[in-house]
Coordinates of C-alpha atoms and ligand atoms in Angstrom, one line a residue:
M1 CA 129.8 71.8 57.7
S2 CA 126.9 71.5 60.2
G3 CA 127.6 72.8 63.6
P4 CA 125.9 71.8 66.9
P5 CA 122.1 72.3 66.8
P6 CA 120.9 75.7 67.9
L7 CA 120.0 76.0 71.7
I8 CA 116.4 76.0 72.5
P9 CA 116.4 78.0 75.7
Y10 CA 113.9 77.5 78.7
G11 CA 112.3 80.7 77.8
R12 CA 112.4 83.4 75.3
H13 CA 110.8 86.8 74.4
D14 CA 108.5 86.9 71.5
I15 CA 109.3 90.1 69.2
D16 CA 107.8 90.7 65.9
D17 CA 107.9 93.6 63.2
S18 CA 105.0 95.3 64.8
D19 CA 106.7 95.5 68.2
V20 CA 109.8 96.9 66.6
A21 CA 107.7 99.5 64.7
E22 CA 105.9 100.6 67.8
V23 CA 109.4 101.2 69.7
V24 CA 110.7 103.1 66.7
R25 CA 107.6 105.3 66.7
V26 CA 108.3 106.4 70.1
L27 CA 112.3 106.9 69.7
R28 CA 111.0 109.4 67.1
S29 CA 108.6 111.1 69.1
D30 CA 109.0 113.8 71.8
W31 CA 108.6 111.6 74.9
L32 CA 111.1 109.0 75.8
T33 CA 109.7 108.3 79.4
T34 CA 106.5 109.8 81.5
G35 CA 104.8 110.5 78.4
P36 CA 101.6 109.3 76.5
D37 CA 102.6 105.7 76.0
V38 CA 103.0 105.1 79.7
A39 CA 99.3 106.3 80.4
A40 CA 98.1 104.3 77.3
F41 CA 99.8 101.0 78.6
E42 CA 98.3 101.5 82.0
E43 CA 94.9 102.1 80.4
E44 CA 95.0 99.2 78.0
L45 CA 96.5 96.7 80.6
A46 CA 93.7 97.7 83.2
A47 CA 91.2 97.1 80.5
R48 CA 92.5 94.0 79.3
V49 CA 92.4 92.3 82.7
G50 CA 89.4 94.4 83.9
A51 CA 91.1 96.1 86.8
K52 CA 90.3 99.7 87.8
H53 CA 93.9 100.9 87.9
A54 CA 97.3 99.8 86.6
I55 CA 100.5 101.5 87.6
V56 CA 103.4 100.5 85.4
V57 CA 106.7 100.4 86.9
N58 CA 110.3 99.5 85.9
N59 CA 110.1 95.8 87.2
A60 CA 107.8 93.6 89.1
T61 CA 110.2 93.7 92.2
S62 CA 109.6 97.5 92.3
A63 CA 105.8 96.7 92.1
L64 CA 106.0 94.2 95.0
H65 CA 107.8 96.9 97.1
L66 CA 105.1 99.5 96.3
A67 CA 102.5 97.2 97.2
M68 CA 104.1 96.7 100.6
R69 CA 104.5 100.4 101.1
V70 CA 100.9 101.3 100.3
A71 CA 99.6 98.4 102.4
G72 CA 101.4 100.2 105.4
I73 CA 103.6 97.2 106.0
G74 CA 106.6 97.7 108.2
T75 CA 108.6 96.9 111.2
G76 CA 107.1 94.3 113.4
D77 CA 104.9 93.0 110.7
R78 CA 105.2 89.3 109.0
V79 CA 104.4 88.6 105.4
L80 CA 103.8 85.0 104.3
T81 CA 104.5 84.0 100.9
S82 CA 105.3 80.5 99.2
A83 CA 108.3 78.7 99.7
N84 CA 108.5 77.9 96.0
T85 CA 108.9 81.4 94.4
F86 CA 111.2 83.7 93.1
L87 CA 113.3 85.6 95.8
A88 CA 111.3 89.1 94.9
S89 CA 108.1 87.6 96.4
A90 CA 109.7 87.5 100.0
N91 CA 112.4 90.3 99.8
C92 CA 109.7 92.9 99.3
A93 CA 108.5 92.4 102.8
A94 CA 112.4 92.6 103.9
Y95 CA 112.6 96.0 102.1
V96 CA 110.0 97.7 104.5
G97 CA 111.4 96.1 107.6
A98 CA 108.9 93.2 108.0
T99 CA 109.8 89.6 108.4
P100 CA 109.3 87.5 105.3
D101 CA 108.1 84.0 106.2
F102 CA 107.0 81.0 104.2
A103 CA 104.3 78.6 103.7
D104 CA 104.5 75.2 102.0
I105 CA 103.0 74.1 98.6
D106 CA 100.4 71.9 97.4
P107 CA 102.2 68.8 96.0
R108 CA 100.1 68.7 93.1
T109 CA 99.9 72.3 91.7
Y110 CA 103.2 73.6 93.5
N111 CA 101.2 76.6 94.5
V112 CA 100.9 77.7 98.1
S113 CA 98.0 76.1 99.8
P114 CA 95.4 77.7 102.0
D115 CA 96.1 74.7 104.5
S116 CA 99.7 75.6 104.7
L117 CA 99.0 79.4 105.2
Q118 CA 96.8 78.5 108.1
H119 CA 99.6 76.3 109.5
A120 CA 102.1 78.8 109.0
W121 CA 100.1 81.8 110.5
K122 CA 101.3 83.7 113.2
D123 CA 99.7 86.9 115.2
D124 CA 101.9 89.3 113.4
V125 CA 101.0 88.5 109.7
R126 CA 99.8 91.5 108.0
A127 CA 100.0 90.4 104.5
V128 CA 100.2 87.4 102.4
V129 CA 101.9 87.3 99.0
A130 CA 100.3 84.6 97.1
V131 CA 102.2 83.4 93.9
D132 CA 100.5 81.9 90.8
F133 CA 103.3 79.3 90.1
A134 CA 104.2 78.5 86.4
G135 CA 100.9 80.5 85.5
Q136 CA 98.4 78.4 87.2
P137 CA 96.2 80.6 89.5
C138 CA 96.6 79.7 93.2
E139 CA 93.5 79.3 95.3
L140 CA 92.6 83.0 95.6
P141 CA 89.0 82.5 97.0
A142 CA 90.1 80.4 100.0
I143 CA 93.4 82.2 100.5
S144 CA 91.4 85.7 100.7
K145 CA 89.0 84.3 103.0
L146 CA 91.8 83.5 105.4
A147 CA 93.5 86.8 104.9
R148 CA 90.3 88.7 105.5
E149 CA 89.4 86.9 108.6
R150 CA 92.7 87.6 110.0
N151 CA 92.9 91.3 108.8
A152 CA 95.8 90.8 106.3
V153 CA 96.2 92.3 102.9
L154 CA 96.5 89.7 99.9
I155 CA 98.7 90.5 97.3
D156 CA 98.9 88.3 94.2
D157 CA 102.4 88.0 92.7
A158 CA 101.1 87.0 89.4
S159 CA 104.5 87.5 87.5
H160 CA 103.8 84.1 85.9
A161 CA 100.3 84.5 85.2
I162 CA 99.3 87.5 83.0
G163 CA 96.1 86.2 80.8
A164 CA 95.1 83.4 83.3
T165 CA 91.6 83.1 84.8
L166 CA 89.9 81.3 87.4
D167 CA 86.3 79.9 87.8
H168 CA 84.4 80.4 90.9
E169 CA 80.8 79.8 91.7
G170 CA 79.9 80.1 88.0
S171 CA 81.7 83.0 87.0
R172 CA 85.2 83.6 85.5
Y173 CA 87.6 85.8 86.9
S174 CA 90.7 87.4 85.6
I175 CA 94.1 87.3 87.4
G176 CA 94.5 91.0 88.0
A177 CA 90.9 91.7 88.5
N178 CA 89.0 89.7 90.8
P179 CA 87.1 90.2 94.3
W180 CA 90.0 88.4 96.2
A181 CA 93.4 90.0 95.8
D182 CA 93.8 93.6 97.1
M183 CA 96.7 94.0 94.6
T184 CA 98.1 92.0 91.9
V185 CA 101.5 92.3 90.4
F186 CA 102.8 91.3 86.8
S187 CA 106.4 91.1 85.7
F188 CA 107.4 91.8 82.0
H189 CA 110.8 90.5 82.2
P190 CA 111.8 88.9 78.8
V191 CA 111.2 85.4 80.1
K192 CA 107.7 86.1 81.1
T193 CA 104.8 85.7 78.8
L194 CA 104.5 89.5 77.9
T195 CA 107.7 91.7 77.8
T196 CA 108.6 95.3 78.1
G197 CA 112.6 94.4 78.3
E198 CA 112.3 95.0 81.9
G199 CA 109.1 96.1 83.5
G200 CA 106.2 95.4 85.9
A201 CA 102.7 96.4 87.1
L202 CA 100.7 96.8 90.0
L203 CA 96.9 96.4 89.6
T204 CA 94.4 97.3 92.0
D205 CA 90.5 98.5 92.3
N206 CA 91.5 100.6 95.6
D207 CA 91.7 104.3 94.7
D208 CA 93.9 105.0 97.7
Y209 CA 96.5 102.3 96.9
A210 CA 96.6 103.4 93.3
D211 CA 97.2 107.1 94.1
H212 CA 99.9 106.3 96.9
A213 CA 101.7 103.8 94.4
R214 CA 101.8 106.3 91.6
R215 CA 103.2 109.2 93.9
L216 CA 105.9 106.5 95.2
R217 CA 106.8 105.5 91.9
S218 CA 108.3 109.1 91.3
H219 CA 109.9 110.4 94.5
G220 CA 106.7 110.9 96.6
I221 CA 106.2 114.0 94.6
V222 CA 102.7 115.8 94.5
R223 CA 101.9 118.1 91.6
E224 CA 98.3 118.8 92.2
Q225 CA 97.6 122.3 93.8
A226 CA 94.6 121.0 95.7
Q227 CA 96.9 118.7 97.7
F228 CA 99.5 121.2 98.4
L229 CA 100.5 121.6 102.1
G230 CA 102.6 124.7 101.6
L231 CA 104.2 124.4 105.0
G232 CA 107.0 126.8 105.5
A233 CA 108.3 130.4 104.6
G234 CA 107.9 131.2 101.0
M235 CA 106.1 128.0 100.3
D236 CA 102.7 129.6 99.4
E237 CA 103.4 130.9 96.0
F238 CA 102.5 127.7 94.1
G239 CA 104.0 129.0 90.7
P240 CA 104.2 126.5 87.6
W241 CA 107.6 125.2 88.9
Y242 CA 106.3 124.3 92.2
Y243 CA 105.8 120.7 93.5
E244 CA 106.0 119.1 97.0
M245 CA 107.5 115.7 98.3
H246 CA 104.9 114.2 100.7
D247 CA 106.6 110.7 101.0
L248 CA 109.9 109.0 100.7
G249 CA 109.4 107.6 97.2
Y250 CA 111.6 106.1 94.5
N251 CA 112.4 106.5 91.0
Y252 CA 110.5 103.3 89.8
R253 CA 109.5 104.9 86.5
I254 CA 109.4 102.8 83.2
T255 CA 110.0 104.5 79.8
D256 CA 107.6 105.3 76.9
I257 CA 109.9 103.1 74.7
Q258 CA 109.1 100.1 76.9
C259 CA 105.3 100.9 77.3
A260 CA 105.2 101.2 73.5
L261 CA 106.6 97.6 73.5
G262 CA 104.1 96.5 76.1
R263 CA 101.2 97.9 74.3
S264 CA 102.2 96.1 71.2
Q265 CA 102.7 92.7 73.1
L266 CA 99.4 93.1 75.0
R267 CA 97.7 93.0 71.6
R268 CA 99.2 89.4 71.1
L269 CA 98.7 88.3 74.4
S270 CA 95.9 85.9 73.8
R271 CA 97.9 84.3 71.0
F272 CA 101.0 84.0 73.4
V273 CA 98.6 82.3 76.1
A274 CA 97.1 79.9 73.4
R275 CA 100.4 79.0 71.9
R276 CA 102.0 78.2 75.3
S277 CA 98.9 76.1 76.2
E278 CA 99.2 74.2 72.9
I279 CA 103.0 73.3 73.8
V280 CA 102.0 72.3 77.1
K281 CA 99.4 69.8 76.1
C282 CA 101.8 68.4 73.4
Y283 CA 104.3 67.8 76.3
N284 CA 101.9 66.3 78.6
E285 CA 100.7 63.8 75.9
A286 CA 104.3 62.8 75.2
F287 CA 105.5 62.5 78.6
C288 CA 102.5 61.1 80.5
D289 CA 103.4 57.4 80.4
I290 CA 107.1 57.9 81.1
Q291 CA 107.3 56.1 84.6
S292 CA 109.9 58.4 86.3
V293 CA 108.2 61.7 85.5
T294 CA 105.2 63.6 86.8
T295 CA 103.7 66.1 84.5
P296 CA 102.0 69.5 85.6
D297 CA 98.3 69.1 86.5
A298 CA 96.1 72.0 85.8
E299 CA 93.5 72.5 88.6
G300 CA 90.0 72.1 87.1
R301 CA 88.9 75.6 88.1
A302 CA 91.9 77.2 86.6
Q303 CA 92.7 78.2 83.1
P304 CA 96.5 78.6 83.4
S305 CA 98.6 81.1 81.3
W306 CA 101.4 78.6 81.5
H307 CA 105.0 80.6 82.1
L308 CA 106.9 77.6 83.0
Y309 CA 106.7 73.7 82.0
V310 CA 107.9 71.8 85.1
L311 CA 108.5 68.3 85.0
Q312 CA 108.9 66.3 88.4
I313 CA 111.6 63.6 87.8
D314 CA 112.7 60.7 89.8
F315 CA 116.4 61.1 89.4
E316 CA 117.2 58.1 91.6
C317 CA 114.8 55.8 89.5
I318 CA 116.7 56.9 86.2
G319 CA 120.0 56.6 87.6
K320 CA 121.2 60.1 86.8
T321 CA 121.6 63.3 88.5
R322 CA 119.8 66.5 87.6
T323 CA 123.0 68.2 86.6
E324 CA 123.6 65.1 84.3
V325 CA 120.3 65.3 82.8
M326 CA 120.6 69.0 82.2
L327 CA 124.0 68.5 80.6
Q328 CA 122.7 65.9 78.4
L329 CA 119.7 67.9 77.3
R330 CA 122.2 70.6 76.4
T331 CA 124.1 68.3 74.2
H332 CA 120.9 68.0 72.1
G333 CA 120.7 71.7 72.1
I334 CA 117.9 71.8 74.8
G335 CA 118.1 74.2 77.6
S336 CA 116.6 73.6 80.9
Q337 CA 116.3 75.4 84.2
V338 CA 115.3 74.9 87.9
H339 CA 112.3 76.6 89.6
Y340 CA 112.5 77.3 92.3
I341 CA 115.3 76.9 95.0
P342 CA 113.1 77.1 98.1
V343 CA 113.6 80.7 99.3
H344 CA 113.9 80.0 103.2
L345 CA 117.0 78.0 102.2
Q346 CA 118.9 80.8 100.9
P347 CA 121.9 81.8 102.9
Y348 CA 120.5 85.3 103.7
Y349 CA 117.1 84.0 104.8
R350 CA 118.9 81.2 107.1
Q351 CA 121.4 83.6 108.5
T352 CA 118.8 86.6 109.0
Y353 CA 115.7 84.8 110.1
G354 CA 117.0 81.5 111.3
Y355 CA 115.1 79.3 108.9
A356 CA 116.4 75.7 108.1
P357 CA 115.7 72.8 106.1
G358 CA 112.4 70.9 107.1
K359 CA 110.5 74.2 107.5
C360 CA 108.7 73.6 104.1
R361 CA 109.0 70.0 103.5
I362 CA 107.0 69.6 100.2
A363 CA 108.6 72.6 98.6
E364 CA 112.1 71.1 99.5
E365 CA 111.2 67.5 98.2
Y366 CA 109.6 69.2 95.0
Y367 CA 112.8 71.1 94.5
T368 CA 115.1 68.0 94.4
R369 CA 112.8 66.5 91.3
C370 CA 112.1 69.8 89.4
L371 CA 113.1 70.4 85.9
S372 CA 111.7 73.3 83.7
L373 CA 111.8 72.5 79.9
P374 CA 111.6 75.2 77.2
L375 CA 108.3 76.9 76.9
F376 CA 107.9 80.0 74.8
S377 CA 105.4 81.2 72.3
G378 CA 108.0 81.3 69.5
M379 CA 108.6 77.7 69.5
S380 CA 108.0 75.8 66.4
D381 CA 106.4 72.6 66.3
D382 CA 109.8 71.3 65.3
D383 CA 111.4 72.8 68.3
V384 CA 108.7 71.0 70.5
K385 CA 109.3 67.7 68.6
A386 CA 113.1 68.2 69.4
V387 CA 112.5 68.7 73.0
I388 CA 110.3 65.7 73.3
K389 CA 112.7 63.6 71.6
A390 CA 115.7 64.7 73.6
V391 CA 113.7 64.2 76.8
K392 CA 112.8 60.7 75.9
V393 CA 116.3 59.8 75.0
T394 CA 117.8 61.3 78.1
L395 CA 115.3 59.8 80.6
R396 CA 115.3 56.5 79.1
Ligands
LIG1 C1 109.9 87.2 87.7 C2 109.4 87.3 89.1 C3 109.6 88.5 89.8 C4 110.3 89.6 89.7 O1 110.2 90.2 88.3 P1 111.2 91.4 87.9 O2 110.4 92.0 86.9 O3 112.4 90.6 87.3 O4 111.4 92.2 89.0 C5 108.8 88.4 91.0 N1 108.2 87.2 91.3 C6 108.0 86.2 90.5 C7 107.2 84.9 90.9 C8 108.8 86.0 89.4 O5 108.7 85.0 88.6

């Protein structure tokens, strides 16, 4: 007897035997955490994107928090981010006592736009958290110009965009290593393009940011004798046990088990990006002539690393609610998801900062129409066909 068709989720990790073998190698080794695979993953990741430093941590939310700390953001400061993002891009500002604030998106790319940032700017803005939504690089050159002119730090939340590049004045720049972002953050959550189970990274060319972030990752501890302050009675015998805490840090460490997985995944990153791009092309060709939908549009200057495939659907025109469409797709075995509820409309943000509907109208309007379809590198051609068929039937 044949049961219901298997569910094709909106996102899924891509793990093969080589990943499993690398994880097993670490499980049999002497180091489960803070060992050689952490350092090796940092080196390989920095080399892959072309950044001077990579600091790997337990998740991207921690990496964003560290970015705020090392940039010196705190009480009395304002941090601008996109209204169309995951909570963490804004929460990191609240962690350090700053005020998270939001700018609207470009209706074509769904990315925060330089114009809307300029419009939302206030005198106390000290940092911008730009987001490369769905894996499409945002307009970093223009955003960085704005931030530099106004003395603000630019952090690129590239949780969606590892492997993406951006062309500017005849050169190609990698997300994670470019002249514009002071720091870049990646997420290695299983729905993202490259996974370590849970994990994240902070990339920067700035030596001070990198040193400080490394120290904060592990309780603010300093182990190099040259840096010891030795304050206090009996604190001048720097024996082999000795360490000092110079800063209030955290335990944001990632394990060698996870980093072994990350190293193995990194070797396949180009293939992941290429397969996702192929699927996006199939979807775009299949859906471009459906009246009630808008397919994603890649900026000419960007080579996205597609994390999400978002359709904008005119639900009124097709006479179904989004919930009905999602449920109907589900009966065909197709998962879908919504990215994102505008962050400023979350109860916490409304109650704490007084934000209200109408603040970022394009992101709010976009939210009423968006639906993410399955996109992951392990999708077979038959999976892609099944999604296309189900979407066409459902939106007919
Ligand atoms: C996933 C995601 C994060 C948080 O990543 P974690 O690794 O789960 O902490 C932050 N920002 C964006 C845009 C994300 O999509």
